[in-house]
Amino acid sequence: MKPSIQKLQKIFKLEADRGYDNHAVMGGLDRILDVWVNEAREDGLPDDLIQFVSDRIKDYGRLTEKSRAEMLQGLWRRIQRGETEEPTQETVEPTQPAMEEIEASADVSPLQELPEIAPTDQMESMPPFQASPAGATAQAMIQEAVQLPPLEPKALSAPLTAVRGIGERLAANLGRLELHTLRDLLYYFPRRYDDYSRMKPINRLNYGEEVTVIGTVQNISTRPARSGKLKITEAVIHDGSGSLRVTWFNQDYIARRLHPGMQISLAGKVSQYLGRAVMENPSWEPLEQEPLVTGRIVPVYSLTEGVRQKWLRTQIHKVVSYWGPRIPDYLPEEIRRSAGLMNLPTAILQAHFPDSWESLRAAQERLAFDEIFLLHLGALGQKRAWKDRAARVFSVDPEWLDAQKQRLPFPLTNAQQRVISEIQQDLQSGKPMNRLIQGDVGSGKTAVAAIAIAVIAHHGAQAAMMAPTSILAEQHYKTLLNLLTASYSQPDMDRLNSNATPPLRPDEIGLLIGATPEGEKQRIRAALAAGTIKLLVGTHALIEDPVEFADLQLAIIDEQHRFGVEQRAALRAKGDNPHLLVMTATPIPRSLALTIYGDLDLSVIDEMPPGRRPVSTFVLTPRERERAYTLIRSQVEQGRQAFIIYPLIEGNDHNDVKAAVDEYAVLQKEVFPDLNIGLLHGRMRPDEKDAVMEDFRQGKYHILVSTTVIEVGVDIPNASVMLIEGANRFGLAQLHQLRGRVGRGAEQSYCLLIPDHPDAAENERLQVMASTNDGFVLAEKDLQQRGPGQFFGVRQSGYAEMQFANLTDIRLVEKACRFAQMLFDQDPNLTRPEHQLLAFALQQSWGGGKGDIS
Ligand code: ADP
Ligand code: MG
């Protein structure tokens, strides 16, 4: 026996002795591969055998113990045969094997069909080597693979060139659609569907309808159009009831494929030409073929250059009808049944080539269910993994906590109190907090965060707060400086009661944004590493710069929907299992939030500070702009201030979107020459922005003209008018954020929305703003109108990537999450054999799990 084989035998034996726990080799069996592959080569083992062994062992760790036993046995048999036999000739065509040949090389058998093999605990008791018939082919050998664990058929990872009819060039074209493997093609679902399932005789056609017609080609010819380059192919089709003239433009190949006397079916829209029914550019196919593009609901795929619809449809049909039924369904049968779902192979087939609209809907429901189910299952695992970690305990004396709350310049609302105590329980739990605070704009999230920071600072540890813009970071810096270092009420008590001592000194709070001068950055970094800065407020500069904390114990992320999951993970990674608090003003229904943010605990601030008056909102047409100006003027006369928001920074010639810079000039010169107007936009230097904001805050400007840099979190209580131009360009949730910039004082405030065009539909959409001040209602509308991808922003990876799931379908979301929870409770690590496929699917959809998902 060759030394490399001997080595494997030893390892396999040891592994069997240990009950297949994947510990025969430290770190897992796959660790031997690097060394072993070289040894095997030196021993002269055939390459395909080496490859085979490597492939199997790579997967070993993923298998259940039972599957491991089976796998090692199968592998051992294969090794023995490979070593003793004369090398055989490969019979599989190397270039373009047909489907049937791909099948032969795949392990397609689902779990249920696996022969029962009792796990053996001794290598010696493995089945003895059995000589295979002389001349056994590579295929026959690979048949062994059928014994292997029931993962997805391996062939699905085959490159597209494995499909007969797809060569290198076409495969490269498909690559531009991110289609590389058979699996990619299976999961490349149609962009839309055309319904040609309605068949009609020609004499019953109506103009404008989409139908399928079956008939005989009477004549067909191609001629150049009068106007030049265009080539027109014309045919007449007859079906006994009448004849139909058909035209194709620039597809003269059709004239070479269709001949008089041929039976074809045509699908398309009926139009009229000189009073007669005609069809332009219909889909067609010869009649004897299985109908793909006519007489049915036809899938329409997104294309790229060099990929034609009809061709792609044919390729996908080939792959789907062969491989669809061979895909094992990873969803446990009982879940599938009690959730009333279509099985996966059928769903894939029906999503491509639906038999009816009804079965298409069922297929889509199944695929949507899976998306949510897998995401939530992953989130539950993630949440538990975090909860398994230990975090520093931050308990506090209740009297101290009370005194700290007393120090704030206002009494906390009940909702704020409740959320603070939820946070406090997390902080003293010994497990890392992972909490999302949801609260509408102006509900007072910052004060809650301030108390959490106070607790951490009280113990001498560090906290960090990250905000999406430098304006907001600076505002937080100032607010927190006030809340945490100064003492507001009851100055006398301060002296008597040490509980009311401010938790921080001003020099213990740092601000780090992109514009912070390099020297200052260095000082901050040094102070952080030394632990003398206890609270660092900033933008993503916090995670981009080589910032190191001495002892980061609390990471806070404001307006979390503006950040990606990686950025959140990056901030968290600055400490050793720090407590995490994320805050958002994007209100979504609680049930939905619980499922979407499955990996976070949820707190809701569902109460506004007292004395707020709802903002009065009006939608104006562009012609009514004067009324808006009148209102602004009268508010300014009463000592208030106004925002005017534009969608762009500078205008361009191509459209009429109002731009802040241009309009600022007009407003200052023509509309309000007697008032002071400030200008703010994202292209200004941060110190300029800062100065403008500060001047506005101090009342030096009556009006601030701005782009949406102002959107997030800015707090100017004296402002009472928010005029938004080009309002149709914003989502409702964003408009609600903008509107939240006013109405912070006790006086009546106004929000005026002016769309670019007096478009009725837009007006109707915007009217929702006028009808409610409730962020939850608006968020739900926004979700319906724009879909989750837009709503959550592209950075919200998990949900944005969903193809089928619609998060407004709360029923489905809740159902999928409920089943995920049920399964998680039964088998959290998916170790049961019947969950192996699911474990694999989960791993695929999570791509290894990046840590954060929501
Ligand atoms: P958001 O939740 O949108 O981040 P902020 O934390 O910026 O809201 O608070 C909005 C405004 O409400 C601030 O001016 C803040 O000082 C004030 N505020 C917060 N809590 C209270 C309260 N309990 N009573 C009165 N005013 C409050
Ligand atoms: Mg805020």
CSV table of N, CA and C in Angstrom, one decimal, residues 235-283:
chain,number,residue,atom,x,y,z
A,235,ALA,N,-45.4,37.3,-43.6
A,235,ALA,CA,-46.0,35.9,-43.8
A,235,ALA,C,-47.5,36.0,-43.7
A,236,VAL,N,-48.2,35.1,-44.3
A,236,VAL,CA,-49.6,34.9,-44.2
A,236,VAL,C,-49.9,33.6,-43.6
A,237,ILE,N,-50.6,33.6,-42.5
A,237,ILE,CA,-50.9,32.3,-41.8
A,237,ILE,C,-52.4,32.0,-41.9
A,238,HIS,N,-52.7,30.8,-42.2
A,238,HIS,CA,-54.1,30.4,-42.4
A,238,HIS,C,-54.5,29.3,-41.5
A,239,ASP,N,-55.8,29.4,-40.9
A,239,ASP,CA,-56.2,28.4,-40.0
A,239,ASP,C,-57.5,27.8,-40.3
A,240,GLY,N,-58.0,28.0,-41.5
A,240,GLY,CA,-59.4,27.4,-41.8
A,240,GLY,C,-60.5,28.4,-41.5
A,241,SER,N,-60.3,29.2,-40.5
A,241,SER,CA,-61.3,30.2,-40.2
A,241,SER,C,-61.0,31.6,-40.9
A,242,GLY,N,-59.7,31.8,-41.2
A,242,GLY,CA,-59.3,33.0,-41.8
A,242,GLY,C,-57.8,33.1,-42.0
A,243,SER,N,-57.3,34.2,-42.5
A,243,SER,CA,-55.9,34.3,-42.6
A,243,SER,C,-55.4,35.6,-41.9
A,244,LEU,N,-54.2,35.5,-41.5
A,244,LEU,CA,-53.6,36.6,-40.7
A,244,LEU,C,-52.3,37.0,-41.2
A,245,ARG,N,-52.1,38.3,-41.4
A,245,ARG,CA,-50.8,38.8,-41.9
A,245,ARG,C,-49.9,39.1,-40.7
A,246,VAL,N,-48.7,38.6,-40.9
A,246,VAL,CA,-47.7,38.7,-39.8
A,246,VAL,C,-46.5,39.3,-40.3
A,247,THR,N,-45.9,40.2,-39.5
A,247,THR,CA,-44.7,41.0,-39.9
A,247,THR,C,-43.6,40.9,-38.8
A,248,TRP,N,-42.4,40.6,-39.3
A,248,TRP,CA,-41.3,40.7,-38.3
A,248,TRP,C,-40.3,41.7,-38.9
A,249,PHE,N,-39.7,42.5,-38.0
A,249,PHE,CA,-38.7,43.5,-38.5
A,249,PHE,C,-37.3,43.0,-38.2
A,250,ASN,N,-36.4,43.1,-39.2
A,250,ASN,CA,-35.0,42.7,-39.0
A,250,ASN,C,-34.8,41.3,-38.4
A,251,GLN,N,-35.6,40.4,-38.8
A,251,GLN,CA,-35.4,39.0,-38.4
A,251,GLN,C,-35.5,38.1,-39.6
A,252,ASP,N,-34.8,38.5,-40.6
A,252,ASP,CA,-35.0,37.7,-41.9
A,252,ASP,C,-34.6,36.3,-41.8
A,253,TYR,N,-33.9,35.9,-40.7
A,253,TYR,CA,-33.6,34.4,-40.5
A,253,TYR,C,-34.9,33.6,-40.5
A,254,ILE,N,-36.0,34.3,-40.0
A,254,ILE,CA,-37.3,33.6,-39.9
A,254,ILE,C,-37.8,33.1,-41.2
A,255,ALA,N,-37.5,33.9,-42.3
A,255,ALA,CA,-37.9,33.4,-43.6
A,255,ALA,C,-37.2,32.2,-44.0
A,256,ARG,N,-36.0,32.0,-43.5
A,256,ARG,CA,-35.3,30.7,-43.8
A,256,ARG,C,-35.8,29.5,-43.0
A,257,ARG,N,-36.4,29.8,-41.9
A,257,ARG,CA,-36.8,28.7,-41.0
A,257,ARG,C,-38.3,28.3,-41.3
A,258,LEU,N,-39.1,29.2,-41.7
A,258,LEU,CA,-40.5,28.9,-42.0
A,258,LEU,C,-40.7,28.7,-43.5
A,259,HIS,N,-41.5,27.7,-43.8
A,259,HIS,CA,-41.8,27.4,-45.2
A,259,HIS,C,-43.2,27.2,-45.4
A,260,PRO,N,-43.7,27.6,-46.6
A,260,PRO,CA,-45.1,27.4,-46.8
A,260,PRO,C,-45.5,25.9,-46.5
A,261,GLY,N,-46.7,25.7,-45.9
A,261,GLY,CA,-47.1,24.4,-45.5
A,261,GLY,C,-46.8,24.0,-44.1
A,262,MET,N,-45.9,24.7,-43.5
A,262,MET,CA,-45.5,24.4,-42.1
A,262,MET,C,-46.6,24.8,-41.1
A,263,GLN,N,-46.8,23.9,-40.1
A,263,GLN,CA,-47.7,24.3,-39.0
A,263,GLN,C,-47.0,25.0,-37.9
A,264,ILE,N,-47.4,26.2,-37.6
A,264,ILE,CA,-46.7,26.9,-36.5
A,264,ILE,C,-47.8,27.4,-35.5
A,265,SER,N,-47.3,27.7,-34.3
A,265,SER,CA,-48.1,28.5,-33.4
A,265,SER,C,-47.5,29.9,-33.2
A,266,LEU,N,-48.3,30.9,-33.2
A,266,LEU,CA,-47.8,32.3,-33.1
A,266,LEU,C,-48.4,32.9,-31.8
A,267,ALA,N,-47.6,33.7,-31.1
A,267,ALA,CA,-48.2,34.4,-30.0
A,267,ALA,C,-47.8,35.8,-30.0
A,268,GLY,N,-48.8,36.7,-29.7
A,268,GLY,CA,-48.4,38.1,-29.7
A,268,GLY,C,-49.7,38.9,-29.6
A,269,LYS,N,-49.5,40.2,-29.8
A,269,LYS,CA,-50.6,41.1,-29.6
A,269,LYS,C,-51.2,41.4,-31.0
A,270,VAL,N,-52.5,41.4,-31.1
A,270,VAL,CA,-53.2,41.6,-32.3
A,270,VAL,C,-53.4,43.1,-32.5
A,271,SER,N,-52.9,43.6,-33.7
A,271,SER,CA,-53.1,45.0,-33.9
A,271,SER,C,-53.8,45.1,-35.3
A,272,GLN,N,-54.1,46.3,-35.7
A,272,GLN,CA,-54.7,46.4,-37.0
A,272,GLN,C,-54.0,47.3,-38.0
A,273,TYR,N,-54.0,46.9,-39.3
A,273,TYR,CA,-53.4,47.6,-40.3
A,273,TYR,C,-54.3,47.7,-41.5
A,274,LEU,N,-54.7,48.9,-41.9
A,274,LEU,CA,-55.7,49.1,-42.9
A,274,LEU,C,-56.9,48.3,-42.7
A,275,GLY,N,-57.4,48.3,-41.4
A,275,GLY,CA,-58.6,47.6,-41.1
A,275,GLY,C,-58.6,46.1,-41.0
A,276,ARG,N,-57.4,45.5,-41.1
A,276,ARG,CA,-57.3,44.1,-41.0
A,276,ARG,C,-56.4,43.7,-39.8
A,277,ALA,N,-56.7,42.5,-39.2
A,277,ALA,CA,-56.0,42.1,-38.1
A,277,ALA,C,-54.6,41.7,-38.5
A,278,VAL,N,-53.6,42.1,-37.8
A,278,VAL,CA,-52.2,41.7,-38.1
A,278,VAL,C,-51.5,41.5,-36.8
A,279,MET,N,-50.3,40.8,-36.9
A,279,MET,CA,-49.5,40.7,-35.7
A,279,MET,C,-48.1,41.1,-36.0
A,280,GLU,N,-47.5,41.9,-35.2
A,280,GLU,CA,-46.1,42.4,-35.4
A,280,GLU,C,-45.2,41.7,-34.4
A,281,ASN,N,-44.1,41.2,-35.0
A,281,ASN,CA,-43.0,40.5,-34.2
A,281,ASN,C,-43.6,39.5,-33.2
A,282,PRO,N,-44.5,38.7,-33.6
A,282,PRO,CA,-45.0,37.7,-32.6
A,282,PRO,C,-43.9,36.6,-32.3
A,283,SER,N,-44.0,35.9,-31.2
A,283,SER,CA,-43.2,34.8,-30.9
A,283,SER,C,-43.8,33.6,-31.8
